[in-house]
CSV table of N, CA and C in Angstrom, one decimal:
chain,number,residue,atom,x,y,z
A,1,UNK,N,55.0,-28.4,-5.8
A,1,UNK,CA,53.5,-28.7,-4.1
A,1,UNK,C,53.7,-27.1,-3.6
A,2,UNK,N,55.1,-27.0,-4.0
A,2,UNK,CA,55.9,-25.7,-3.0
A,2,UNK,C,54.8,-24.7,-3.0
A,3,UNK,N,54.5,-24.2,-4.2
A,3,UNK,CA,54.2,-23.3,-4.9
A,3,UNK,C,52.2,-23.3,-4.3
A,4,UNK,N,51.7,-24.6,-4.8
A,4,UNK,CA,50.4,-24.8,-4.6
A,4,UNK,C,50.3,-24.8,-3.2
A,5,UNK,N,51.1,-25.2,-1.9
A,5,UNK,CA,51.0,-25.2,-0.7
A,5,UNK,C,50.4,-23.6,-0.2
A,6,UNK,N,51.5,-22.9,-0.6
A,6,UNK,CA,51.4,-21.6,-0.2
A,6,UNK,C,50.6,-20.9,-0.5
A,7,UNK,N,50.0,-21.4,-2.1
A,7,UNK,CA,48.8,-20.8,-2.7
A,7,UNK,C,47.3,-20.3,-2.2
A,8,UNK,N,47.7,-22.1,-1.2
A,8,UNK,CA,46.9,-22.1,-0.6
A,8,UNK,C,46.4,-21.8,0.9
A,9,UNK,N,47.6,-22.0,1.8
A,9,UNK,CA,48.0,-20.6,2.2
A,9,UNK,C,47.6,-19.3,3.0
A,10,UNK,N,48.1,-18.7,1.9
A,10,UNK,CA,47.8,-17.5,1.7
A,10,UNK,C,46.7,-16.8,0.5
A,11,UNK,N,45.1,-17.7,0.3
A,11,UNK,CA,44.6,-17.5,-0.4
A,11,UNK,C,43.6,-18.5,1.4
A,12,UNK,N,43.5,-18.6,2.6
A,12,UNK,CA,43.3,-18.9,3.7
A,12,UNK,C,43.2,-17.6,5.2
A,13,UNK,N,45.0,-17.1,4.1
A,13,UNK,CA,45.5,-16.3,5.7
A,13,UNK,C,44.3,-15.1,5.2
A,14,UNK,N,44.1,-15.3,3.5
A,14,UNK,CA,43.0,-13.8,3.1
A,14,UNK,C,42.1,-14.0,3.4
A,15,UNK,N,41.7,-15.0,4.1
A,15,UNK,CA,40.0,-15.3,4.0
A,15,UNK,C,40.0,-15.0,5.3
A,16,UNK,N,40.2,-15.8,6.2
A,16,UNK,CA,40.7,-15.1,7.6
A,16,UNK,C,40.7,-13.1,7.9
A,17,UNK,N,41.3,-13.3,7.5
A,17,UNK,CA,41.6,-11.9,7.5
A,17,UNK,C,40.3,-11.1,7.1
A,18,UNK,N,40.5,-11.4,6.2
A,18,UNK,CA,38.7,-10.2,5.6
A,18,UNK,C,37.5,-11.1,6.6
A,19,UNK,N,37.0,-12.3,6.9
A,19,UNK,CA,36.6,-12.3,7.8
A,19,UNK,C,36.6,-12.3,9.3
A,20,UNK,N,37.9,-12.0,9.5
A,20,UNK,CA,38.1,-10.7,10.7
A,20,UNK,C,37.5,-9.2,11.0
A,21,UNK,N,37.7,-8.7,9.8
A,21,UNK,CA,37.4,-7.3,9.6
A,21,UNK,C,36.0,-7.2,9.2
A,22,UNK,N,35.0,-8.4,8.1
A,22,UNK,CA,33.6,-7.7,8.6
A,22,UNK,C,32.5,-8.2,9.6
A,23,UNK,N,32.7,-8.1,10.4
A,23,UNK,CA,32.1,-8.3,12.0
A,23,UNK,C,30.5,-9.0,11.0
A,24,UNK,N,29.5,-9.2,12.2
A,24,UNK,CA,28.2,-9.6,11.7
A,24,UNK,C,27.7,-8.3,12.1
A,25,UNK,N,26.7,-8.1,10.7
A,25,UNK,CA,26.3,-6.6,11.0
A,25,UNK,C,24.0,-7.0,11.0
A,26,UNK,N,23.5,-6.8,11.8
A,26,UNK,CA,22.1,-6.3,11.3
A,26,UNK,C,22.1,-6.1,10.0
A,27,UNK,N,20.2,-5.4,9.9
A,27,UNK,CA,19.9,-4.6,8.6
A,27,UNK,C,19.9,-3.2,9.1
A,28,UNK,N,20.1,-2.4,7.6
A,28,UNK,CA,20.0,-0.9,7.9
A,28,UNK,C,18.8,-0.5,8.7
A,29,UNK,N,18.9,0.4,9.0
A,29,UNK,CA,17.1,0.8,10.2
A,29,UNK,C,16.7,1.9,8.6
A,30,UNK,N,15.1,1.3,8.7
A,30,UNK,CA,14.2,2.8,8.3
A,30,UNK,C,14.5,4.3,8.0
A,31,UNK,N,14.5,5.1,7.6
A,31,UNK,CA,14.6,6.2,7.6
A,31,UNK,C,12.7,7.0,8.4
A,32,UNK,N,13.1,7.5,9.0
A,32,UNK,CA,11.4,8.0,9.6
A,32,UNK,C,10.2,8.7,8.8
A,33,UNK,N,9.6,8.2,8.3
A,33,UNK,CA,8.5,8.8,7.4
A,33,UNK,C,8.4,10.3,8.1
A,34,UNK,N,8.4,10.8,6.8
A,34,UNK,CA,8.4,12.5,7.0
A,34,UNK,C,6.9,12.8,6.8
A,35,UNK,N,5.5,11.7,7.1
A,35,UNK,CA,4.6,12.7,6.9
A,35,UNK,C,3.8,11.5,8.2
A,36,UNK,N,3.8,12.0,8.8
A,36,UNK,CA,2.9,11.6,10.4
A,36,UNK,C,2.1,10.7,10.0
A,37,UNK,N,1.3,10.4,10.9
A,37,UNK,CA,-0.6,9.2,10.6
A,37,UNK,C,-1.1,10.0,10.7
A,38,UNK,N,-0.8,11.0,11.3
A,38,UNK,CA,-2.9,11.9,11.3
A,38,UNK,C,-2.7,13.5,9.8
A,39,UNK,N,-1.0,12.5,9.5
A,39,UNK,CA,-1.9,13.6,7.6
A,39,UNK,C,-1.8,12.9,6.9
A,40,UNK,N,-1.8,11.5,7.3
A,40,UNK,CA,-1.8,10.2,5.8
A,40,UNK,C,-3.2,10.6,5.1
A,41,UNK,N,-3.4,10.6,4.4
A,41,UNK,CA,-3.9,10.6,3.5
A,41,UNK,C,-5.5,8.9,3.6
A,42,UNK,N,-6.5,10.0,3.8
A,42,UNK,CA,-7.5,8.6,3.7
A,42,UNK,C,-7.7,8.5,2.3
A,43,UNK,N,-7.5,9.2,1.2
A,43,UNK,CA,-8.0,8.3,0.0
A,43,UNK,C,-6.7,8.7,-0.8
A,44,UNK,N,-6.0,7.3,-0.5
A,44,UNK,CA,-4.1,7.5,-1.9
A,44,UNK,C,-4.2,6.7,-2.6
A,45,UNK,N,-3.4,7.4,-3.7
A,45,UNK,CA,-3.5,6.8,-5.3
A,45,UNK,C,-2.0,6.7,-5.3
A,46,UNK,N,-1.8,5.6,-6.1
A,46,UNK,CA,-0.2,5.4,-5.6
A,46,UNK,C,0.1,5.7,-7.8
A,47,UNK,N,1.4,5.2,-8.1
A,47,UNK,CA,1.6,6.2,-9.1
A,47,UNK,C,1.2,7.4,-9.8
A,48,UNK,N,1.1,6.8,-11.0
A,48,UNK,CA,0.5,8.7,-11.3
A,48,UNK,C,-0.6,9.1,-11.8
A,49,UNK,N,-1.8,7.9,-11.1
A,49,UNK,CA,-3.0,8.1,-11.0
A,49,UNK,C,-3.9,9.1,-10.7
A,50,UNK,N,-3.1,9.8,-9.7
A,50,UNK,CA,-3.5,10.8,-9.1
A,50,UNK,C,-3.8,11.9,-9.6
A,51,UNK,N,-2.8,12.4,-10.6
A,51,UNK,CA,-3.3,13.7,-11.0
A,51,UNK,C,-5.0,13.4,-12.2
A,52,UNK,N,-5.6,12.7,-12.4
A,52,UNK,CA,-6.0,11.7,-13.2
A,52,UNK,C,-7.6,11.2,-12.1
A,53,UNK,N,-7.6,11.5,-10.8
A,53,UNK,CA,-9.0,10.4,-9.9
A,53,UNK,C,-9.1,11.9,-9.2
A,54,UNK,N,-9.9,12.3,-9.1
A,54,UNK,CA,-10.8,13.1,-8.1
A,54,UNK,C,-11.9,12.6,-7.0
A,55,UNK,N,-12.4,13.0,-5.9
A,55,UNK,CA,-13.0,12.2,-4.9
A,55,UNK,C,-13.3,13.8,-4.0
A,56,UNK,N,-14.8,13.0,-4.3
A,56,UNK,CA,-15.6,13.9,-3.8
A,56,UNK,C,-16.0,13.7,-2.1
A,57,UNK,N,-16.5,14.4,-1.4
A,57,UNK,CA,-16.3,14.3,0.3
A,57,UNK,C,-16.9,12.6,0.4
A,58,UNK,N,-16.5,11.7,1.8
A,58,UNK,CA,-16.5,10.4,1.5
A,58,UNK,C,-18.4,10.1,2.5
A,59,UNK,N,-18.8,9.6,2.4
A,59,UNK,CA,-20.0,8.9,3.3
A,59,UNK,C,-19.5,8.2,4.4
A,60,UNK,N,-19.4,8.6,5.9
A,60,UNK,CA,-19.2,7.0,6.3
A,60,UNK,C,-20.4,6.9,7.3
A,61,UNK,N,-20.1,6.0,7.3
A,61,UNK,CA,-22.0,5.5,8.6
A,61,UNK,C,-21.2,4.8,9.1
A,62,UNK,N,-20.9,4.8,11.1
A,62,UNK,CA,-20.4,4.2,12.3
A,62,UNK,C,-21.7,4.5,12.7
A,63,UNK,N,-21.9,3.6,13.0
A,63,UNK,CA,-22.5,3.8,14.2
A,63,UNK,C,-22.1,2.5,15.6
A,64,UNK,N,-22.3,2.6,17.0
A,64,UNK,CA,-21.2,1.9,17.9
A,64,UNK,C,-22.1,0.5,17.6
A,65,UNK,N,-23.3,-0.1,17.5
A,65,UNK,CA,-23.4,-1.7,17.2
A,65,UNK,C,-23.3,-2.1,16.3
A,66,UNK,N,-22.8,-0.9,14.9
A,66,UNK,CA,-22.9,-2.0,13.7
A,66,UNK,C,-21.3,-1.3,12.8
A,67,UNK,N,-20.9,-2.4,12.5
A,67,UNK,CA,-19.3,-2.3,11.4
A,67,UNK,C,-19.4,-1.0,11.0
A,68,UNK,N,-18.3,0.1,10.5
A,68,UNK,CA,-18.2,1.4,9.8
A,68,UNK,C,-18.6,0.9,8.2
A,69,UNK,N,-18.7,1.9,7.6
A,69,UNK,CA,-19.1,1.8,6.2
A,69,UNK,C,-18.5,3.3,6.0
A,70,UNK,N,-18.4,2.8,4.2
A,70,UNK,CA,-17.7,4.2,4.3
A,70,UNK,C,-17.8,4.1,2.6
A,71,UNK,N,-18.1,5.0,2.0
A,71,UNK,CA,-18.6,5.0,0.5
A,71,UNK,C,-18.3,6.1,-0.5
A,72,UNK,N,-17.0,6.1,-1.0
A,72,UNK,CA,-15.9,7.3,-1.2
A,72,UNK,C,-16.4,7.8,-2.9
A,73,UNK,N,-17.8,8.5,-3.4
A,73,UNK,CA,-18.1,9.0,-5.0
A,73,UNK,C,-16.2,9.2,-5.8
A,74,UNK,N,-15.9,8.5,-6.3
A,74,UNK,CA,-14.5,9.7,-7.4
A,74,UNK,C,-15.2,9.3,-9.1
A,75,UNK,N,-13.9,10.4,-9.3
A,75,UNK,CA,-13.9,10.5,-11.1
A,75,UNK,C,-12.6,10.1,-11.7
A,76,UNK,N,-12.4,9.6,-13.1
A,76,UNK,CA,-11.0,9.5,-13.4
A,76,UNK,C,-12.2,10.7,-14.6
A,77,UNK,N,-11.2,11.5,-14.5
A,77,UNK,CA,-10.9,12.6,-15.8
A,77,UNK,C,-10.3,12.7,-17.1
A,78,UNK,N,-9.9,11.4,-17.5
A,78,UNK,CA,-9.5,11.0,-18.6
A,78,UNK,C,-10.5,11.1,-19.5
A,79,UNK,N,-10.4,10.8,-21.0
A,79,UNK,CA,-11.7,10.5,-21.9
A,79,UNK,C,-11.3,8.8,-21.7
A,80,UNK,N,-11.2,8.4,-21.5
A,80,UNK,CA,-11.4,6.9,-22.2
A,80,UNK,C,-11.2,6.0,-20.5
A,81,UNK,N,-11.9,4.6,-20.9
A,81,UNK,CA,-12.0,3.2,-19.0
A,81,UNK,C,-10.4,3.3,-18.1
A,82,UNK,N,-10.4,3.5,-17.5
A,82,UNK,CA,-9.3,3.2,-16.1
A,82,UNK,C,-9.7,1.6,-16.2
A,83,UNK,N,-8.7,0.6,-15.7
A,83,UNK,CA,-9.2,-0.1,-15.5
A,83,UNK,C,-8.1,0.2,-13.1
A,84,UNK,N,-9.0,0.0,-12.2
A,84,UNK,CA,-8.5,0.5,-10.4
A,84,UNK,C,-8.1,-1.6,-10.5
A,85,UNK,N,-7.8,-1.0,-8.8
A,85,UNK,CA,-7.6,-2.3,-7.9
A,85,UNK,C,-8.1,-0.8,-6.9
A,86,UNK,N,-8.8,-1.7,-5.5
A,86,UNK,CA,-8.4,-0.7,-5.2
A,86,UNK,C,-9.3,-2.0,-3.4
A,87,UNK,N,-8.6,-1.1,-2.5
A,87,UNK,CA,-9.0,-1.5,-0.6
A,87,UNK,C,-9.2,-0.8,0.0
A,88,UNK,N,-10.1,-1.2,1.0
A,88,UNK,CA,-10.5,0.1,2.3
A,88,UNK,C,-9.9,-0.8,3.5
A,89,UNK,N,-8.9,0.1,4.1
A,89,UNK,CA,-8.1,-0.8,4.8
A,89,UNK,C,-9.0,0.1,6.9
A,90,UNK,N,-9.2,-0.7,7.0
A,90,UNK,CA,-10.3,0.2,8.9
A,90,UNK,C,-8.9,-0.4,9.9
A,91,UNK,N,-9.1,0.3,10.6
A,91,UNK,CA,-8.4,1.1,12.0
A,91,UNK,C,-8.8,1.4,13.4
A,92,UNK,N,-8.5,0.2,13.8
A,92,UNK,CA,-9.4,0.9,15.4
A,92,UNK,C,-8.9,2.5,16.0
A,93,UNK,N,-8.9,2.1,17.3
A,93,UNK,CA,-9.4,3.9,18.0
A,93,UNK,C,-7.3,3.9,18.1
A,94,UNK,N,-6.5,2.7,18.0
A,94,UNK,CA,-5.0,2.6,18.7
A,94,UNK,C,-4.4,3.0,17.3
A,95,UNK,N,-5.6,2.8,15.9
A,95,UNK,CA,-4.5,3.3,14.7
A,95,UNK,C,-3.9,1.3,14.0
A,96,UNK,N,-4.2,0.4,15.3
A,96,UNK,CA,-4.2,-1.1,14.4
A,96,UNK,C,-5.0,-1.8,13.5
A,97,UNK,N,-4.3,-2.1,11.9
A,97,UNK,CA,-5.1,-2.5,11.7
A,97,UNK,C,-5.7,-3.4,12.0
A,98,UNK,N,-7.0,-3.0,11.2
A,98,UNK,CA,-8.0,-4.9,11.8
A,98,UNK,C,-8.1,-5.8,11.0
A,99,UNK,N,-7.6,-5.6,9.6
A,99,UNK,CA,-7.8,-6.9,8.7
A,99,UNK,C,-6.6,-6.6,8.1
A,100,UNK,N,-5.6,-7.3,8.2
A,100,UNK,CA,-4.3,-7.1,8.6
A,100,UNK,C,-3.7,-7.0,6.4
A,101,UNK,N,-4.6,-7.7,5.4
A,101,UNK,CA,-4.8,-7.7,3.8
A,101,UNK,C,-5.8,-8.5,3.7
A,102,UNK,N,-6.6,-7.0,3.5
A,102,UNK,CA,-7.8,-6.6,2.8
A,102,UNK,C,-9.0,-6.8,1.7
A,103,UNK,N,-7.1,-7.7,1.2
A,103,UNK,CA,-7.7,-7.8,-0.3
A,103,UNK,C,-7.7,-6.3,-1.3
A,104,UNK,N,-7.6,-6.8,-2.6
A,104,UNK,CA,-8.4,-6.1,-3.9
A,104,UNK,C,-9.4,-6.2,-4.6
A,105,UNK,N,-9.6,-4.7,-4.4
A,105,UNK,CA,-11.0,-5.6,-5.2
A,105,UNK,C,-10.3,-4.6,-7.5
A,106,UNK,N,-11.4,-5.1,-7.9
A,106,UNK,CA,-10.9,-4.3,-9.9
A,106,UNK,C,-12.3,-4.0,-10.1
A,107,UNK,N,-12.0,-2.7,-10.4
A,107,UNK,CA,-13.2,-1.7,-11.3
A,107,UNK,C,-12.8,-1.3,-12.2
A,108,UNK,N,-13.6,-1.6,-13.4
A,108,UNK,CA,-13.5,0.0,-14.5
A,108,UNK,C,-14.0,1.8,-13.8
A,109,UNK,N,-13.5,2.2,-14.1
A,109,UNK,CA,-13.5,3.4,-14.0
A,109,UNK,C,-14.1,4.2,-15.2
A,110,UNK,N,-15.3,4.3,-15.0
A,110,UNK,CA,-15.9,5.5,-17.2
A,110,UNK,C,-15.1,6.3,-17.3
A,111,UNK,N,-14.9,7.5,-18.2
A,111,UNK,CA,-14.6,8.2,-18.2
A,111,UNK,C,-15.7,9.6,-17.8
A,112,UNK,N,-15.0,10.6,-17.1
A,112,UNK,CA,-15.5,11.5,-16.9
A,112,UNK,C,-16.1,11.0,-15.8
A,113,UNK,N,-17.1,10.0,-15.5
A,113,UNK,CA,-18.5,9.3,-14.7
A,113,UNK,C,-18.2,9.4,-13.1
A,114,UNK,N,-18.6,9.5,-12.8
A,114,UNK,CA,-18.3,9.7,-10.7
A,114,UNK,C,-18.8,8.1,-10.8
A,115,UNK,N,-18.2,7.2,-9.8
A,115,UNK,CA,-18.9,6.1,-8.5
A,115,UNK,C,-18.6,6.2,-7.7
A,116,UNK,N,-19.1,4.9,-7.2
A,116,UNK,CA,-19.0,5.2,-5.7
A,116,UNK,C,-18.2,4.0,-5.5
A,117,UNK,N,-17.3,3.9,-4.6
A,117,UNK,CA,-15.9,3.6,-4.4
A,117,UNK,C,-16.7,2.2,-2.6
A,118,UNK,N,-17.1,1.4,-2.4
A,118,UNK,CA,-17.8,1.2,-0.9
A,118,UNK,C,-16.7,-0.3,-0.5
A,119,UNK,N,-16.9,0.4,0.9
A,119,UNK,CA,-16.0,-0.3,1.7
A,119,UNK,C,-17.1,-0.7,3.0
A,120,UNK,N,-17.2,-1.9,4.5
A,120,UNK,CA,-17.3,-2.1,4.9
A,120,UNK,C,-16.3,-2.6,5.8
A,121,UNK,N,-16.0,-2.2,7.2
A,121,UNK,CA,-15.1,-2.6,8.7
A,121,UNK,C,-15.8,-4.1,8.3
A,122,UNK,N,-15.3,-5.1,9.5
A,122,UNK,CA,-15.9,-6.7,9.8
A,122,UNK,C,-15.8,-7.0,10.7
A,123,UNK,N,-15.6,-5.6,11.9
A,123,UNK,CA,-16.6,-5.6,13.1
A,123,UNK,C,-16.9,-3.7,13.9
A,124,UNK,N,-16.8,-4.5,14.8
A,124,UNK,CA,-17.7,-2.7,15.2
A,124,UNK,C,-16.6,-1.7,16.4
A,125,UNK,N,-15.1,-2.1,16.0
A,125,UNK,CA,-14.6,-1.9,16.6
A,125,UNK,C,-13.4,-0.9,15.6
A,126,UNK,N,-13.5,-0.3,14.4
A,126,UNK,CA,-13.4,0.3,14.0
A,126,UNK,C,-13.4,1.7,13.8
A,127,UNK,N,-12.5,2.6,14.0
A,127,UNK,CA,-12.6,3.8,14.1
A,127,UNK,C,-12.0,4.8,12.9
A,128,UNK,N,-11.5,4.4,11.9
A,128,UNK,CA,-10.9,5.0,11.6
A,128,UNK,C,-10.7,3.9,10.4
A,129,UNK,N,-10.8,4.6,8.6
A,129,UNK,CA,-10.2,3.8,7.4
A,129,UNK,C,-9.0,5.1,6.4
A,130,UNK,N,-9.4,4.0,5.6
A,130,UNK,CA,-7.8,4.1,4.5
A,130,UNK,C,-9.0,4.2,2.9
A,131,UNK,N,-8.5,4.9,1.9
A,131,UNK,CA,-8.7,3.9,0.6
A,131,UNK,C,-7.7,3.8,-0.1
A,132,UNK,N,-6.8,2.7,-0.6
A,132,UNK,CA,-5.9,2.9,-1.4
A,132,UNK,C,-6.1,2.4,-2.7
A,133,UNK,N,-6.2,3.2,-3.7
A,133,UNK,CA,-6.2,3.2,-5.2
A,133,UNK,C,-5.0,3.1,-6.2
A,134,UNK,N,-4.7,2.0,-6.7
A,134,UNK,CA,-3.8,1.8,-7.8
A,134,UNK,C,-4.5,1.3,-9.1
A,135,UNK,N,-3.5,1.1,-10.6
A,135,UNK,CA,-3.9,0.7,-11.5
A,135,UNK,C,-3.8,-0.5,-11.5
A,136,UNK,N,-5.1,-1.5,-11.9
A,136,UNK,CA,-5.3,-2.3,-11.7
A,136,UNK,C,-4.1,-3.7,-12.7
A,137,UNK,N,-4.2,-4.4,-11.2
A,137,UNK,CA,-2.9,-5.6,-11.6
A,137,UNK,C,-3.1,-6.5,-12.3
A,138,UNK,N,-4.1,-7.3,-12.2
A,138,UNK,CA,-5.5,-8.4,-13.3
A,138,UNK,C,-6.6,-8.0,-12.9
A,139,UNK,N,-7.2,-8.4,-13.9
A,139,UNK,CA,-8.3,-8.2,-13.5
A,139,UNK,C,-8.9,-9.8,-13.0
A,140,UNK,N,-9.6,-9.2,-12.0
A,140,UNK,CA,-10.4,-10.5,-10.8
A,140,UNK,C,-11.5,-10.8,-11.8
């Protein structure tokens, strides 16, 4: 009985000592992004696909009374089809995303042929845009 009481007291003491030595801490801070927002690519290709996707200059239509529209000609440079997901993100003049979750669109890229990826802002306050391309996660 004495041994059990002694063991319980030692365990409780150890727990209290450890608890006192580890004060509550917040989460770690994020490191600063080495790519300034002004230099982030307009057409961002995720994963190793950037080696095989090429883009021609985008066609941007921005009129004061109409939502911004963007059309980006891209080409898959390999000899086989490639399934991709893509999405356009639109930003206001302050750099804030206008539609927080624009959703992904699915398409197939034929080998070596150029296709147009098109996107439109949801309102007239769009001042900037970005296209994100990634390997397809699922066929929609």
